[in-house]
PDB file of N, CA and C in Angstrom:
ATOM      1  N   HIS A   1     -16.192  27.836 -16.731  1.00  0.00           N
ATOM      2  CA  HIS A   1     -17.346  28.512 -16.176  1.00  0.00           C
ATOM      3  C   HIS A   1     -17.748  29.679 -17.066  1.00  0.00           C
ATOM      4  N   THR A   2     -19.030  29.962 -17.077  1.00  0.00           N
ATOM      5  CA  THR A   2     -19.551  31.112 -17.799  1.00  0.00           C
ATOM      6  C   THR A   2     -20.167  32.073 -16.804  1.00  0.00           C
ATOM      7  N   TYR A   3     -19.815  33.355 -16.933  1.00  0.00           N
ATOM      8  CA  TYR A   3     -20.275  34.364 -15.979  1.00  0.00           C
ATOM      9  C   TYR A   3     -21.011  35.488 -16.700  1.00  0.00           C
ATOM     10  N   ALA A   4     -21.905  36.129 -15.965  1.00  0.00           N
ATOM     11  CA  ALA A   4     -22.586  37.334 -16.433  1.00  0.00           C
ATOM     12  C   ALA A   4     -22.253  38.458 -15.466  1.00  0.00           C
ATOM     13  N   SER A   5     -22.012  39.636 -16.018  1.00  0.00           N
ATOM     14  CA  SER A   5     -21.725  40.824 -15.205  1.00  0.00           C
ATOM     15  C   SER A   5     -22.838  41.827 -15.456  1.00  0.00           C
ATOM     16  N   VAL A   6     -23.447  42.284 -14.366  1.00  0.00           N
ATOM     17  CA  VAL A   6     -24.586  43.206 -14.464  1.00  0.00           C
ATOM     18  C   VAL A   6     -24.231  44.483 -13.712  1.00  0.00           C
ATOM     19  N   GLY A   7     -24.198  45.599 -14.428  1.00  0.00           N
ATOM     20  CA  GLY A   7     -23.871  46.876 -13.806  1.00  0.00           C
ATOM     21  C   GLY A   7     -25.076  47.496 -13.125  1.00  0.00           C
ATOM     22  N   ALA A   8     -24.859  48.028 -11.927  1.00  0.00           N
ATOM     23  CA  ALA A   8     -25.895  48.749 -11.183  1.00  0.00           C
ATOM     24  C   ALA A   8     -25.532  50.228 -11.227  1.00  0.00           C
ATOM     25  N   LYS A   9     -26.101  50.917 -12.197  1.00  0.00           N
ATOM     26  CA  LYS A   9     -25.710  52.294 -12.482  1.00  0.00           C
ATOM     27  C   LYS A   9     -25.891  53.219 -11.278  1.00  0.00           C
ATOM     28  N   HIS A  10     -26.920  53.001 -10.486  1.00  0.00           N
ATOM     29  CA  HIS A  10     -27.164  53.870  -9.335  1.00  0.00           C
ATOM     30  C   HIS A  10     -26.613  53.270  -8.044  1.00  0.00           C
ATOM     31  N   GLY A  11     -26.040  52.080  -8.119  1.00  0.00           N
ATOM     32  CA  GLY A  11     -25.475  51.438  -6.940  1.00  0.00           C
ATOM     33  C   GLY A  11     -23.961  51.440  -6.906  1.00  0.00           C
ATOM     34  N   ASN A  12     -23.332  51.839  -8.017  1.00  0.00           N
ATOM     35  CA  ASN A  12     -21.871  51.909  -8.115  1.00  0.00           C
ATOM     36  C   ASN A  12     -21.195  50.563  -7.881  1.00  0.00           C
ATOM     37  N   PHE A  13     -21.754  49.526  -8.493  1.00  0.00           N
ATOM     38  CA  PHE A  13     -21.149  48.199  -8.412  1.00  0.00           C
ATOM     39  C   PHE A  13     -21.543  47.374  -9.631  1.00  0.00           C
ATOM     40  N   VAL A  14     -20.819  46.279  -9.822  1.00  0.00           N
ATOM     41  CA  VAL A  14     -21.154  45.268 -10.823  1.00  0.00           C
ATOM     42  C   VAL A  14     -21.410  43.973 -10.075  1.00  0.00           C
ATOM     43  N   ALA A  15     -22.544  43.353 -10.349  1.00  0.00           N
ATOM     44  CA  ALA A  15     -22.870  42.059  -9.762  1.00  0.00           C
ATOM     45  C   ALA A  15     -22.417  40.963 -10.721  1.00  0.00           C
ATOM     46  N   VAL A  16     -21.772  39.934 -10.185  1.00  0.00           N
ATOM     47  CA  VAL A  16     -21.267  38.827 -10.997  1.00  0.00           C
ATOM     48  C   VAL A  16     -22.073  37.575 -10.665  1.00  0.00           C
ATOM     49  N   TYR A  17     -22.554  36.905 -11.707  1.00  0.00           N
ATOM     50  CA  TYR A  17     -23.336  35.684 -11.559  1.00  0.00           C
ATOM     51  C   TYR A  17     -22.704  34.584 -12.400  1.00  0.00           C
ATOM     52  N   GLU A  18     -22.729  33.365 -11.885  1.00  0.00           N
ATOM     53  CA  GLU A  18     -22.293  32.212 -12.677  1.00  0.00           C
ATOM     54  C   GLU A  18     -23.512  31.638 -13.379  1.00  0.00           C
ATOM     55  N   LEU A  19     -23.391  31.449 -14.685  1.00  0.00           N
ATOM     56  CA  LEU A  19     -24.478  30.863 -15.463  1.00  0.00           C
ATOM     57  C   LEU A  19     -24.258  29.357 -15.485  1.00  0.00           C
ATOM     58  N   VAL A  20     -25.074  28.639 -14.732  1.00  0.00           N
ATOM     59  CA  VAL A  20     -24.830  27.209 -14.530  1.00  0.00           C
ATOM     60  C   VAL A  20     -25.544  26.316 -15.529  1.00  0.00           C
ATOM     61  N   GLY A  21     -26.628  26.768 -16.107  1.00  0.00           N
ATOM     62  CA  GLY A  21     -27.326  25.962 -17.103  1.00  0.00           C
ATOM     63  C   GLY A  21     -28.680  26.553 -17.430  1.00  0.00           C
ATOM     64  N   PRO A  22     -29.260  26.130 -18.554  1.00  0.00           N
ATOM     65  CA  PRO A  22     -30.524  26.728 -18.985  1.00  0.00           C
ATOM     66  C   PRO A  22     -31.699  26.432 -18.057  1.00  0.00           C
ATOM     67  N   SER A  23     -31.642  25.351 -17.313  1.00  0.00           N
ATOM     68  CA  SER A  23     -32.759  24.993 -16.434  1.00  0.00           C
ATOM     69  C   SER A  23     -32.545  25.465 -14.992  1.00  0.00           C
ATOM     70  N   GLU A  24     -31.422  26.124 -14.716  1.00  0.00           N
ATOM     71  CA  GLU A  24     -31.119  26.596 -13.368  1.00  0.00           C
ATOM     72  C   GLU A  24     -30.968  28.111 -13.351  1.00  0.00           C
ATOM     73  N   ARG A  25     -31.311  28.684 -12.202  1.00  0.00           N
ATOM     74  CA  ARG A  25     -31.136  30.125 -12.033  1.00  0.00           C
ATOM     75  C   ARG A  25     -29.658  30.459 -11.912  1.00  0.00           C
ATOM     76  N   PRO A  26     -29.242  31.643 -12.387  1.00  0.00           N
ATOM     77  CA  PRO A  26     -27.847  32.050 -12.212  1.00  0.00           C
ATOM     78  C   PRO A  26     -27.481  32.091 -10.729  1.00  0.00           C
ATOM     79  N   ALA A  27     -26.259  31.729 -10.413  1.00  0.00           N
ATOM     80  CA  ALA A  27     -25.786  31.719  -9.024  1.00  0.00           C
ATOM     81  C   ALA A  27     -24.984  32.994  -8.757  1.00  0.00           C
ATOM     82  N   PHE A  28     -25.386  33.736  -7.722  1.00  0.00           N
ATOM     83  CA  PHE A  28     -24.664  34.950  -7.348  1.00  0.00           C
ATOM     84  C   PHE A  28     -23.247  34.594  -6.904  1.00  0.00           C
ATOM     85  N   VAL A  29     -22.258  35.358  -7.393  1.00  0.00           N
ATOM     86  CA  VAL A  29     -20.862  35.126  -7.036  1.00  0.00           C
ATOM     87  C   VAL A  29     -20.336  36.243  -6.133  1.00  0.00           C
ATOM     88  N   GLN A  30     -20.437  37.504  -6.589  1.00  0.00           N
ATOM     89  CA  GLN A  30     -19.906  38.614  -5.798  1.00  0.00           C
ATOM     90  C   GLN A  30     -20.334  39.964  -6.358  1.00  0.00           C
ATOM     91  N   LEU A  31     -20.126  41.001  -5.549  1.00  0.00           N
ATOM     92  CA  LEU A  31     -20.289  42.388  -5.979  1.00  0.00           C
ATOM     93  C   LEU A  31     -18.905  43.008  -6.126  1.00  0.00           C
ATOM     94  N   LEU A  32     -18.686  43.718  -7.235  1.00  0.00           N
ATOM     95  CA  LEU A  32     -17.422  44.406  -7.467  1.00  0.00           C
ATOM     96  C   LEU A  32     -17.676  45.908  -7.368  1.00  0.00           C
ATOM     97  N   PRO A  33     -17.007  46.607  -6.462  1.00  0.00           N
ATOM     98  CA  PRO A  33     -17.210  48.050  -6.345  1.00  0.00           C
ATOM     99  C   PRO A  33     -16.593  48.777  -7.546  1.00  0.00           C
ATOM    100  N   THR A  34     -17.321  49.736  -8.067  1.00  0.00           N
ATOM    101  CA  THR A  34     -16.852  50.487  -9.222  1.00  0.00           C
ATOM    102  C   THR A  34     -16.826  51.968  -8.887  1.00  0.00           C
ATOM    103  N   GLY A  35     -16.516  52.776  -9.884  1.00  0.00           N
ATOM    104  CA  GLY A  35     -16.635  54.214  -9.740  1.00  0.00           C
ATOM    105  C   GLY A  35     -18.097  54.620  -9.854  1.00  0.00           C
ATOM    106  N   ASP A  36     -18.327  55.896 -10.036  1.00  0.00           N
ATOM    107  CA  ASP A  36     -19.675  56.454 -10.086  1.00  0.00           C
ATOM    108  C   ASP A  36     -20.379  56.116 -11.402  1.00  0.00           C
ATOM    109  N   ARG A  37     -21.522  55.475 -11.312  1.00  0.00           N
ATOM    110  CA  ARG A  37     -22.394  55.140 -12.440  1.00  0.00           C
ATOM    111  C   ARG A  37     -21.712  54.271 -13.495  1.00  0.00           C
ATOM    112  N   PRO A  38     -21.447  52.995 -13.165  1.00  0.00           N
ATOM    113  CA  PRO A  38     -20.853  52.093 -14.156  1.00  0.00           C
ATOM    114  C   PRO A  38     -21.760  51.995 -15.382  1.00  0.00           C
ATOM    115  N   ASP A  39     -21.179  52.163 -16.556  1.00  0.00           N
ATOM    116  CA  ASP A  39     -21.989  52.248 -17.769  1.00  0.00           C
ATOM    117  C   ASP A  39     -21.693  51.111 -18.735  1.00  0.00           C
ATOM    118  N   ASP A  40     -20.458  50.950 -19.138  1.00  0.00           N
ATOM    119  CA  ASP A  40     -20.087  49.904 -20.096  1.00  0.00           C
ATOM    120  C   ASP A  40     -19.198  48.874 -19.416  1.00  0.00           C
ATOM    121  N   ILE A  41     -19.450  47.600 -19.731  1.00  0.00           N
ATOM    122  CA  ILE A  41     -18.680  46.496 -19.146  1.00  0.00           C
ATOM    123  C   ILE A  41     -18.111  45.665 -20.291  1.00  0.00           C
ATOM    124  N   VAL A  42     -16.809  45.402 -20.227  1.00  0.00           N
ATOM    125  CA  VAL A  42     -16.150  44.596 -21.252  1.00  0.00           C
ATOM    126  C   VAL A  42     -15.285  43.540 -20.578  1.00  0.00           C
ATOM    127  N   ALA A  43     -15.511  42.283 -20.933  1.00  0.00           N
ATOM    128  CA  ALA A  43     -14.658  41.194 -20.460  1.00  0.00           C
ATOM    129  C   ALA A  43     -13.598  40.917 -21.524  1.00  0.00           C
ATOM    130  N   ILE A  44     -12.372  40.723 -21.059  1.00  0.00           N
ATOM    131  CA  ILE A  44     -11.270  40.339 -21.948  1.00  0.00           C
ATOM    132  C   ILE A  44     -10.727  39.012 -21.403  1.00  0.00           C
ATOM    133  N   PRO A  45     -11.376  37.901 -21.774  1.00  0.00           N
ATOM    134  CA  PRO A  45     -11.018  36.602 -21.197  1.00  0.00           C
ATOM    135  C   PRO A  45      -9.574  36.182 -21.439  1.00  0.00           C
ATOM    136  N   ASP A  46      -9.024  36.511 -22.627  1.00  0.00           N
ATOM    137  CA  ASP A  46      -7.638  36.122 -22.933  1.00  0.00           C
ATOM    138  C   ASP A  46      -6.636  36.752 -21.976  1.00  0.00           C
ATOM    139  N   ARG A  47      -6.991  37.908 -21.423  1.00  0.00           N
ATOM    140  CA  ARG A  47      -6.122  38.612 -20.479  1.00  0.00           C
ATOM    141  C   ARG A  47      -6.587  38.442 -19.038  1.00  0.00           C
ATOM    142  N   GLY A  48      -7.751  37.809 -18.856  1.00  0.00           N
ATOM    143  CA  GLY A  48      -8.286  37.628 -17.513  1.00  0.00           C
ATOM    144  C   GLY A  48      -8.726  38.929 -16.868  1.00  0.00           C
ATOM    145  N   LEU A  49      -9.335  39.818 -17.673  1.00  0.00           N
ATOM    146  CA  LEU A  49      -9.715  41.137 -17.172  1.00  0.00           C
ATOM    147  C   LEU A  49     -11.191  41.432 -17.395  1.00  0.00           C
ATOM    148  N   LEU A  50     -11.739  42.253 -16.504  1.00  0.00           N
ATOM    149  CA  LEU A  50     -13.064  42.828 -16.655  1.00  0.00           C
ATOM    150  C   LEU A  50     -12.890  44.334 -16.516  1.00  0.00           C
ATOM    151  N   LEU A  51     -13.290  45.088 -17.546  1.00  0.00           N
ATOM    152  CA  LEU A  51     -13.156  46.542 -17.544  1.00  0.00           C
ATOM    153  C   LEU A  51     -14.535  47.171 -17.427  1.00  0.00           C
ATOM    154  N   VAL A  52     -14.625  48.206 -16.601  1.00  0.00           N
ATOM    155  CA  VAL A  52     -15.891  48.913 -16.419  1.00  0.00           C
ATOM    156  C   VAL A  52     -15.643  50.404 -16.597  1.00  0.00           C
ATOM    157  N   ALA A  53     -16.340  51.014 -17.558  1.00  0.00           N
ATOM    158  CA  ALA A  53     -16.262  52.456 -17.764  1.00  0.00           C
ATOM    159  C   ALA A  53     -17.315  53.112 -16.884  1.00  0.00           C
ATOM    160  N   ASN A  54     -16.887  54.042 -16.046  1.00  0.00           N
ATOM    161  CA  ASN A  54     -17.780  54.697 -15.093  1.00  0.00           C
ATOM    162  C   ASN A  54     -18.137  56.088 -15.613  1.00  0.00           C
ATOM    163  N   GLN A  55     -19.400  56.254 -15.981  1.00  0.00           N
ATOM    164  CA  GLN A  55     -19.855  57.485 -16.620  1.00  0.00           C
ATOM    165  C   GLN A  55     -19.813  58.683 -15.677  1.00  0.00           C
ATOM    166  N   GLY A  56     -20.150  58.480 -14.424  1.00  0.00           N
ATOM    167  CA  GLY A  56     -20.282  59.597 -13.498  1.00  0.00           C
ATOM    168  C   GLY A  56     -18.985  60.313 -13.175  1.00  0.00           C
ATOM    169  N   ASP A  57     -17.891  59.558 -13.007  1.00  0.00           N
ATOM    170  CA  ASP A  57     -16.629  60.197 -12.629  1.00  0.00           C
ATOM    171  C   ASP A  57     -15.542  60.061 -13.699  1.00  0.00           C
ATOM    172  N   GLY A  58     -15.891  59.468 -14.855  1.00  0.00           N
ATOM    173  CA  GLY A  58     -14.953  59.388 -15.962  1.00  0.00           C
ATOM    174  C   GLY A  58     -13.780  58.447 -15.736  1.00  0.00           C
ATOM    175  N   THR A  59     -13.925  57.484 -14.826  1.00  0.00           N
ATOM    176  CA  THR A  59     -12.846  56.547 -14.547  1.00  0.00           C
ATOM    177  C   THR A  59     -13.128  55.189 -15.195  1.00  0.00           C
ATOM    178  N   ILE A  60     -12.121  54.329 -15.160  1.00  0.00           N
ATOM    179  CA  ILE A  60     -12.263  52.944 -15.606  1.00  0.00           C
ATOM    180  C   ILE A  60     -11.849  52.049 -14.444  1.00  0.00           C
ATOM    181  N   SER A  61     -12.728  51.117 -14.087  1.00  0.00           N
ATOM    182  CA  SER A  61     -12.408  50.132 -13.048  1.00  0.00           C
ATOM    183  C   SER A  61     -11.894  48.877 -13.748  1.00  0.00           C
ATOM    184  N   ILE A  62     -10.781  48.330 -13.264  1.00  0.00           N
ATOM    185  CA  ILE A  62     -10.158  47.150 -13.863  1.00  0.00           C
ATOM    186  C   ILE A  62     -10.107  46.055 -12.805  1.00  0.00           C
ATOM    187  N   PHE A  63     -10.678  44.886 -13.184  1.00  0.00           N
ATOM    188  CA  PHE A  63     -10.704  43.752 -12.272  1.00  0.00           C
ATOM    189  C   PHE A  63     -10.004  42.566 -12.919  1.00  0.00           C
ATOM    190  N   SER A  64      -9.248  41.844 -12.115  1.00  0.00           N
ATOM    191  CA  SER A  64      -8.593  40.629 -12.565  1.00  0.00           C
ATOM    192  C   SER A  64      -9.542  39.469 -12.314  1.00  0.00           C
ATOM    193  N   LEU A  65      -9.748  38.655 -13.353  1.00  0.00           N
ATOM    194  CA  LEU A  65     -10.656  37.518 -13.240  1.00  0.00           C
ATOM    195  C   LEU A  65      -9.884  36.281 -12.816  1.00  0.00           C
ATOM    196  N   ALA A  66     -10.281  35.704 -11.705  1.00  0.00           N
ATOM    197  CA  ALA A  66      -9.630  34.470 -11.243  1.00  0.00           C
ATOM    198  C   ALA A  66     -10.093  33.308 -12.101  1.00  0.00           C
ATOM    199  N   THR A  67      -9.186  32.401 -12.382  1.00  0.00           N
ATOM    200  CA  THR A  67      -9.554  31.232 -13.194  1.00  0.00           C
ATOM    201  C   THR A  67      -9.477  29.980 -12.364  1.00  0.00           C
TER     202      THR A  67
END
């Protein structure tokens, strides 16, 4: 599966969508709660992790990616 992660800087969450194909709209999967003002998002597929740097409170949110 291929996923896209979209940070909502003023909503304090990351939205996850599954990219199913070029002729289909992305399918919503879930919202991940983050710290204040998520800014940078990095996926580390080899480790099964999604890291989010939160600009507002200086924290890092770490999520485990289910396979």
